[in-house]
Amino acid sequence: MTTPLLEIRNLKKYFPVRAGVLQTVVGHVQAVDDVSFQIPEGETLGLVGESGCGKTTAGRTLLRLYEPSEGKILFDGKDVTHIHGRELRELRADMQIVFQDPYSSLNPRMTIKSIVEEGLVVHRMGTKAERLEKVKDTLRKVGLDPSYINRYPHEFSGGQRQRISVARALALNPRFMVLDEPISALDVSIQSQIINLLNDLKEEFKLTYLFISHDLSAVKYISDRVAVMYLGEIVENATSDELYINPRHPYTKALLSAIPSMDPKTKKDRIVLEGDVPSPINPPTGCRFHPRCPVAMDVCSSISPKPLDLDGHLVRCHAVEQEEGQIVSISLPESAKP
């Protein structure tokens, strides 16, 4: 079996909640809770879910921008969960990120040359002349004129700024990139251009992507596999074609029902979820989706479902277990046993 380029095992990221004069920890925001997935080299994993479900936190934690609370991060078969110093600095060159907002992610006081070149300087790559040539070549790759290198971010449109952000990440010749909602802040007319650019760069440089988005149409277009996240947990993970044709989890079905149809004659049955997403500080017991689930059973409120593997299609749902004839294991607390 081929070793995946990136593997996440039981990743958790909890943020402490402090209160009082002494700032005592009174709870934790369970932003990412027991998340596992793999991304083979050269593929794209789409990570989708509602705002606040933990997508961005998961992406930043696996890059070690946030320190994980528990779990393992393996890159090219090597455990990089707790590396520091020079090892971590070298890892940064292979794992880059494109942030969501092109307006706040670029330093307004730096020229485009300085922004794209910054990583090369930090990693001490090449001479001054070689770095300048690398900056110009990278700008060409993302569809920008190299003559722009002495301009500042405020002189560019949103789409051009996002191209600069991609160039900054691409300049270090990374193997893996986290794309954190790279099109959500852009006009619809520009979004397709950026998506096509990312696809072209992936093919040319043999890149591997984690594409984080709530735009299910864009995710379907760019992704090889799709993982659906709800309240810090992965509830479904399958190939892109399989997930969109045969969604199994009720939450995934609700998300897909919200995608507008391109055919005005086609009427879709919209699944409207009731209530709001619960607080990650105090998530529901059992299945975290059960308070909003249209097919919830009694067992859903008390027992958290385990991932069920249906020929590579992973689902966490008691209703699906029942459909597949699986036995739901119920563990009674010691006090309740006879």
Short mmCIF file of N, CA and C in Angstrom, two decimals, residues 7 30 38 47 53 56 60 85 90 113 121 140 142 151 203 207 219 224 245 252 293 306 338:
data_model
loop_
_atom_site.label_atom_id
_atom_site.label_comp_id
_atom_site.label_asym_id
_atom_site.label_seq_id
_atom_site.Cartn_x
_atom_site.Cartn_y
_atom_site.Cartn_z
N GLU A 7 -1.13 12.28 6.47
CA GLU A 7 -2.05 11.44 7.23
C GLU A 7 -2.30 12.08 8.59
N GLN A 30 -14.08 22.76 21.78
CA GLN A 30 -13.64 21.54 21.09
C GLN A 30 -13.72 21.76 19.58
N GLN A 38 -6.61 10.82 5.24
CA GLN A 38 -5.37 10.69 4.47
C GLN A 38 -5.52 11.43 3.15
N LEU A 47 -12.65 19.68 2.08
CA LEU A 47 -13.17 19.66 3.44
C LEU A 47 -14.31 20.67 3.53
N CYS A 53 -17.55 24.96 11.96
CA CYS A 53 -17.48 23.51 12.21
C CYS A 53 -16.06 23.03 12.49
N THR A 56 -11.20 25.35 9.20
CA THR A 56 -9.99 26.17 9.18
C THR A 56 -9.04 25.77 10.31
N ARG A 60 -5.13 24.59 9.88
CA ARG A 60 -4.02 25.30 10.53
C ARG A 60 -3.30 24.41 11.55
N GLY A 85 12.20 23.74 15.86
CA GLY A 85 13.46 24.29 15.36
C GLY A 85 13.68 24.08 13.88
N GLU A 90 12.16 23.45 8.05
CA GLU A 90 12.27 22.74 6.77
C GLU A 90 10.91 22.22 6.31
N LYS A 113 7.18 42.10 -4.77
CA LYS A 113 8.47 41.39 -4.78
C LYS A 113 8.82 40.90 -3.38
N VAL A 121 13.78 34.20 1.33
CA VAL A 121 14.77 34.84 2.21
C VAL A 121 14.86 34.10 3.54
N ARG A 140 4.56 34.88 -13.26
CA ARG A 140 4.08 34.45 -14.58
C ARG A 140 3.23 33.20 -14.45
N VAL A 142 1.27 32.30 -12.14
CA VAL A 142 -0.06 32.56 -11.60
C VAL A 142 -0.83 33.58 -12.44
N ARG A 151 4.96 47.11 -7.17
CA ARG A 151 3.69 47.69 -6.73
C ARG A 151 3.30 47.14 -5.36
N GLU A 203 -1.48 20.22 -11.59
CA GLU A 203 -0.99 19.31 -12.62
C GLU A 203 0.47 19.61 -12.96
N LEU A 207 1.19 18.97 -7.20
CA LEU A 207 0.86 19.41 -5.85
C LEU A 207 -0.24 18.54 -5.23
N VAL A 219 -16.09 22.54 -4.61
CA VAL A 219 -15.45 21.36 -4.03
C VAL A 219 -15.59 20.16 -4.96
N ASP A 224 -10.74 15.23 -5.41
CA ASP A 224 -10.77 13.79 -5.68
C ASP A 224 -11.59 13.07 -4.62
N ILE A 245 -23.18 11.55 -5.62
CA ILE A 245 -24.21 10.68 -6.19
C ILE A 245 -24.95 9.92 -5.11
N THR A 252 -24.91 15.44 5.28
CA THR A 252 -24.42 15.59 3.90
C THR A 252 -25.58 15.77 2.94
N CYS A 293 -31.07 16.34 13.53
CA CYS A 293 -31.17 15.26 12.54
C CYS A 293 -32.62 14.84 12.32
N LYS A 306 -19.41 5.19 15.59
CA LYS A 306 -18.05 4.97 15.11
C LYS A 306 -18.04 5.02 13.58
N PRO A 338 -25.99 -4.79 36.08
CA PRO A 338 -26.60 -5.59 37.15
C PRO A 338 -25.54 -6.23 38.04
#
